[in-house]
mmCIF file of C-alpha atoms in Angstrom:
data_model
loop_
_atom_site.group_PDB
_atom_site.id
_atom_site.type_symbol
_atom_site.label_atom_id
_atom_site.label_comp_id
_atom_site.label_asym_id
_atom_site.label_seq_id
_atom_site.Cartn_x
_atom_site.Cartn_y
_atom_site.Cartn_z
ATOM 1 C CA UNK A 206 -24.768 22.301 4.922
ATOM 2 C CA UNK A 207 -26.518 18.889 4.018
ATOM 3 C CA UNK A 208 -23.908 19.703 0.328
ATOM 4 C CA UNK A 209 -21.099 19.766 2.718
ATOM 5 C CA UNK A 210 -21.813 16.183 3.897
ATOM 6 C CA UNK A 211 -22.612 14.903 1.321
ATOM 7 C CA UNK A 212 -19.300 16.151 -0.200
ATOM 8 C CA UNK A 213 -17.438 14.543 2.772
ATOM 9 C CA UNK A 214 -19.212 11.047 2.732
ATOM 10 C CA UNK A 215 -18.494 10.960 -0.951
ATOM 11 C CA UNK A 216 -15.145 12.207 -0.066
ATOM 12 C CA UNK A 217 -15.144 9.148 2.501
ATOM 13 C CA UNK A 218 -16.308 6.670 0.503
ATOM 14 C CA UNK A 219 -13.710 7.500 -2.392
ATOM 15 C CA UNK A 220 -10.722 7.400 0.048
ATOM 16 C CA UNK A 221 -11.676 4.564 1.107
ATOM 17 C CA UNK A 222 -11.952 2.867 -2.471
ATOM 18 C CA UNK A 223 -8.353 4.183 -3.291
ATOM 19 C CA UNK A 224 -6.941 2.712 -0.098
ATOM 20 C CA UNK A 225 -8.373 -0.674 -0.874
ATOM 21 C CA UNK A 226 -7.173 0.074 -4.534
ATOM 22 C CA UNK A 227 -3.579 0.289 -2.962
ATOM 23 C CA UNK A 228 -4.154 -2.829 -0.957
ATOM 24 C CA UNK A 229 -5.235 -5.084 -3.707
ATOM 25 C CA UNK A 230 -1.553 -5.272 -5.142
ATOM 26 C CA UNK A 231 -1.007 -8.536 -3.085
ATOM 27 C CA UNK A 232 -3.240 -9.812 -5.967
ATOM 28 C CA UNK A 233 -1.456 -8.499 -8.775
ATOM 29 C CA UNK A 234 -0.976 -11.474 -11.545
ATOM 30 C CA UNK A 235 3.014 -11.792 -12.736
ATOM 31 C CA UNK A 236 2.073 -10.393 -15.946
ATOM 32 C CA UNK A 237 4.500 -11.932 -17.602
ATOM 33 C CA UNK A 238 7.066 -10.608 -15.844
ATOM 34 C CA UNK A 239 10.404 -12.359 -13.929
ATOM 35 C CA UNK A 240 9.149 -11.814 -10.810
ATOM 36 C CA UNK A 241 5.815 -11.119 -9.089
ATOM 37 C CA UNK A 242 7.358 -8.098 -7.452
ATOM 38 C CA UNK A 243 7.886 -6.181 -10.219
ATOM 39 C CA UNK A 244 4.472 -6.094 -11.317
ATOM 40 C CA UNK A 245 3.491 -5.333 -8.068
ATOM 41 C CA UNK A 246 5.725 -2.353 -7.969
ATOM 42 C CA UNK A 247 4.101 -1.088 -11.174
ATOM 43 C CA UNK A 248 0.890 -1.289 -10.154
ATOM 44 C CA UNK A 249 1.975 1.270 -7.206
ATOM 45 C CA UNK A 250 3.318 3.644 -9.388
ATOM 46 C CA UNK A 251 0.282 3.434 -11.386
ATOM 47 C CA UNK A 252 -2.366 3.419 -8.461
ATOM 48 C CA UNK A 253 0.161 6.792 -6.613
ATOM 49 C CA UNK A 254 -0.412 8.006 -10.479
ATOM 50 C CA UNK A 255 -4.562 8.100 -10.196
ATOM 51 C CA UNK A 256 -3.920 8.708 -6.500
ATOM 52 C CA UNK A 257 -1.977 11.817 -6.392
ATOM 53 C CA UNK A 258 -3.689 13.221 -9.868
ATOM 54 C CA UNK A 259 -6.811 12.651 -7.561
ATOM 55 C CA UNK A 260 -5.836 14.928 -4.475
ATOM 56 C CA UNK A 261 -4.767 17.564 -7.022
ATOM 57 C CA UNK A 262 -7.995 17.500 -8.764
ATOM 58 C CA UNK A 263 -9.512 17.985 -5.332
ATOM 59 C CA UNK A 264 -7.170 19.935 -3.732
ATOM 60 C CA UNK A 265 -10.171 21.920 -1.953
ATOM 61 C CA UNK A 266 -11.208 18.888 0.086
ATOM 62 C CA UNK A 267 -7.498 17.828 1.925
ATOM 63 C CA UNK A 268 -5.473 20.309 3.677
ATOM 64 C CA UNK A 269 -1.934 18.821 2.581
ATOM 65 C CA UNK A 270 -0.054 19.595 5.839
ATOM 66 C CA UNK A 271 1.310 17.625 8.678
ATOM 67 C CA UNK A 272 -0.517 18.328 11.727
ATOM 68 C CA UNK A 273 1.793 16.948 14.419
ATOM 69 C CA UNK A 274 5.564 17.047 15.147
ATOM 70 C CA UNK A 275 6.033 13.247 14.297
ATOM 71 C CA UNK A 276 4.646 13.394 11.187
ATOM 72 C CA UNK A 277 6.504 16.456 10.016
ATOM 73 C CA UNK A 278 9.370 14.423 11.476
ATOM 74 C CA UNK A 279 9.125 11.151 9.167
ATOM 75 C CA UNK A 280 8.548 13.538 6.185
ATOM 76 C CA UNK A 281 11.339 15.948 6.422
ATOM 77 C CA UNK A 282 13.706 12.585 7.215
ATOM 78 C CA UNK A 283 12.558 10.991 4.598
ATOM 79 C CA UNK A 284 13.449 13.866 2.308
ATOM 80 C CA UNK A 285 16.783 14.064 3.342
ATOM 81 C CA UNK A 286 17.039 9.700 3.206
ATOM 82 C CA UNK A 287 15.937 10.479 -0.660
ATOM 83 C CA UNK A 288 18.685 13.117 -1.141
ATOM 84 C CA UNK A 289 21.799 10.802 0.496
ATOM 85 C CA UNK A 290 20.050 8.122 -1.727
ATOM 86 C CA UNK A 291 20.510 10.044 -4.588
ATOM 87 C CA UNK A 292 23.936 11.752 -3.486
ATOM 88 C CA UNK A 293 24.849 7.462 -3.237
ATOM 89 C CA UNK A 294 24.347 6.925 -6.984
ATOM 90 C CA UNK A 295 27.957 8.400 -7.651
ATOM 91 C CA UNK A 296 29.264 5.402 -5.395
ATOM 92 C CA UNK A 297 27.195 2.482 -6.870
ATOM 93 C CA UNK A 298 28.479 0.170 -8.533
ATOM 94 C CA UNK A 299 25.403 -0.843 -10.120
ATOM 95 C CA UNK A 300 23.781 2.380 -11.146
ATOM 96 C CA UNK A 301 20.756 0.722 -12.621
ATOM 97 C CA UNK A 302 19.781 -1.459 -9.274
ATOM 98 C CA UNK A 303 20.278 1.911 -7.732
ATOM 99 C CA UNK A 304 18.047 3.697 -10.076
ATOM 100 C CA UNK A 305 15.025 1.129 -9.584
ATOM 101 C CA UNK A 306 15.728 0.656 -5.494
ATOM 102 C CA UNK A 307 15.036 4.971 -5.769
ATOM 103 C CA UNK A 308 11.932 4.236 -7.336
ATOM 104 C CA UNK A 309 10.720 1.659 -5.323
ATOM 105 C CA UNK A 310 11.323 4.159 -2.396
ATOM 106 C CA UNK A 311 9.671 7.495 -4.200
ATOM 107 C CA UNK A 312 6.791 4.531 -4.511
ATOM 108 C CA UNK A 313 6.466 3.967 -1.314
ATOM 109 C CA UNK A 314 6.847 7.612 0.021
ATOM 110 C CA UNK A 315 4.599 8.931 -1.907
ATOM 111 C CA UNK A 316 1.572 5.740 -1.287
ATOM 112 C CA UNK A 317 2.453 7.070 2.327
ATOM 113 C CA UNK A 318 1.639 10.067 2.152
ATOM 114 C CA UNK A 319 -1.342 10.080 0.069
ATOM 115 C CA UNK A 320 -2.840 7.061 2.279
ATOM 116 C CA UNK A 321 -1.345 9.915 5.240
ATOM 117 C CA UNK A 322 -3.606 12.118 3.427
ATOM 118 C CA UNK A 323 -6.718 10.370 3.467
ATOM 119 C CA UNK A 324 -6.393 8.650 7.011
ATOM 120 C CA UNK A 325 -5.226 11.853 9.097
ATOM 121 C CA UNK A 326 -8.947 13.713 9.369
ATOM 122 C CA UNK A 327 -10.771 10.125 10.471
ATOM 123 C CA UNK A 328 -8.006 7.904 11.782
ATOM 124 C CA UNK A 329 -9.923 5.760 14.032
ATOM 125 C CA UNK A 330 -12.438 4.960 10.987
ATOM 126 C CA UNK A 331 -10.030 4.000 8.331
ATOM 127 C CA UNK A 332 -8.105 2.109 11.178
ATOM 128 C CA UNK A 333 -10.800 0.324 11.310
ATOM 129 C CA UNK A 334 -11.545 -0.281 7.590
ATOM 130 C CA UNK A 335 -8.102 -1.148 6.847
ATOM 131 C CA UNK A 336 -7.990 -3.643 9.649
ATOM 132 C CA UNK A 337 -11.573 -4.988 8.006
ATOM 133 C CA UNK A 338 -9.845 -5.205 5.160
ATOM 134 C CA UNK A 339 -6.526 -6.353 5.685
ATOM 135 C CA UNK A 340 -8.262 -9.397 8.014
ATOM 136 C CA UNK A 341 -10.409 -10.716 4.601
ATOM 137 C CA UNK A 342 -6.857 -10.135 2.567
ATOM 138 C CA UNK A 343 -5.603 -12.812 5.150
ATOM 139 C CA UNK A 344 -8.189 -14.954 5.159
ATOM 140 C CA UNK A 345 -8.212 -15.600 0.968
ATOM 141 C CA UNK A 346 -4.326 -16.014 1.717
ATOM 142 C CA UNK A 347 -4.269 -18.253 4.376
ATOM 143 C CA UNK A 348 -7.127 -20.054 2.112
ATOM 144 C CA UNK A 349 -4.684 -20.279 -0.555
ATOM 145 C CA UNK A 350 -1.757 -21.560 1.023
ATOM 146 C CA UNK A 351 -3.690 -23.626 3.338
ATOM 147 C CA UNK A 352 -5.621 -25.783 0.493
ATOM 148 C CA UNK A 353 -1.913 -25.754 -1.656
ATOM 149 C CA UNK A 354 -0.671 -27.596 1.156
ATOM 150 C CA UNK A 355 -4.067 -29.884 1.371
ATOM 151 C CA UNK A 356 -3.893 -30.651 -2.418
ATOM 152 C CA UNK A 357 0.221 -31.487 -2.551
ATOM 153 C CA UNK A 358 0.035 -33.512 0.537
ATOM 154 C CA UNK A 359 1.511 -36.355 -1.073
ATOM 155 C CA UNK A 360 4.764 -34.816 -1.707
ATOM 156 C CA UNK A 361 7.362 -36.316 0.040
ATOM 157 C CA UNK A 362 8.468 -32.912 2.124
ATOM 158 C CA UNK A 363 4.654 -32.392 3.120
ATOM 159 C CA UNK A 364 4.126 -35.821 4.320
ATOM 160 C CA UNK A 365 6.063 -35.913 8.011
ATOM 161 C CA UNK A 366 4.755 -32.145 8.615
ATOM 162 C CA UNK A 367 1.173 -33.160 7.807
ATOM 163 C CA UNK A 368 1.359 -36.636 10.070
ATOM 164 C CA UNK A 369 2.904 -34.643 12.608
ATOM 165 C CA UNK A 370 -0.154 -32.771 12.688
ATOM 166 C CA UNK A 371 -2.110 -33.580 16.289
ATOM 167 C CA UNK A 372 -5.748 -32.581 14.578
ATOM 168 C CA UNK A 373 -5.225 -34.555 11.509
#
């Protein structure tokens, strides 16, 4: 028994680091790379990668149905949305946007359902994590872009909003 909690707080506390593993890609650096996006879309694929080779490595400890009618629902639709996606490659005109728009979405159904996976025995408490979370995500952004805007005050576009400003 006290093996069997201690498996699930483990199991707990590791869900919990991969979902704040998927949520760190708004800080993914540019790499490099021509857009910011990009990068971000590779970390994904690389964080669904661990993710997924996780839940099969412990396969025992998630039941990997859907256990309502809505959820069964969004996953059957978005099956079929991924067939008429590919069944629209033979009327693209750019086949390679096409190819890396499916991939984006394959990313993003399958960070769905493995974050569907972790969240649907607890919802309440990872609600409540992720909100946690996502609220100290915001506040280092709205950090950023609020001292960017302190520190380039003197441009001339910044000016007029900044003196328009009742606080200031």
């Amino acid at each position: 028994m006290k093996k069997e909690i201690k498996s699930k707080k483990e199991n707990t506390f590791l869900d919990k680091l991969l979902i704040l593993v998927y949520l760190l890609v708004l800080f993914v650096l540019s790499m490099g790379a021509m857009e910011t996006a990009f990068t971000q879309w590779f970390y994904l694929a690389l964080v669904n990668f661990i993710a997924v080779c996780f839940l099969i490595y412990n396969k025992s400890k998630y039941t990997f149905s859907f256990q309502n009618k809505v959820s069964k629902f969004i996953f059957v639709g978005s099956i079929l949305f991924s067939i008429v996606t590919l069944l629209s490659f033979t009327k693209s005109i750019l086949i390679s946007e096409s190819i890396v728009h499916f991939t984006f979405l394959i990313n993003t159904l399958i960070a769905f359902f493995v974050f569907y996976t972790f969240v649907k025995e607890k919802p309440k408490e990872y609600f409540i994590y992720t909100a946690y979370i996502l609220t100290i995500f915001l506040g280092i952004e709205s950090y950023t872009v609020i001292s960017h805007f302190i520190e380039n005050n003197s441009e001339p576009r910044s000016v007029e909003l900044l003196l328009s400003l009742k606080h200031v």
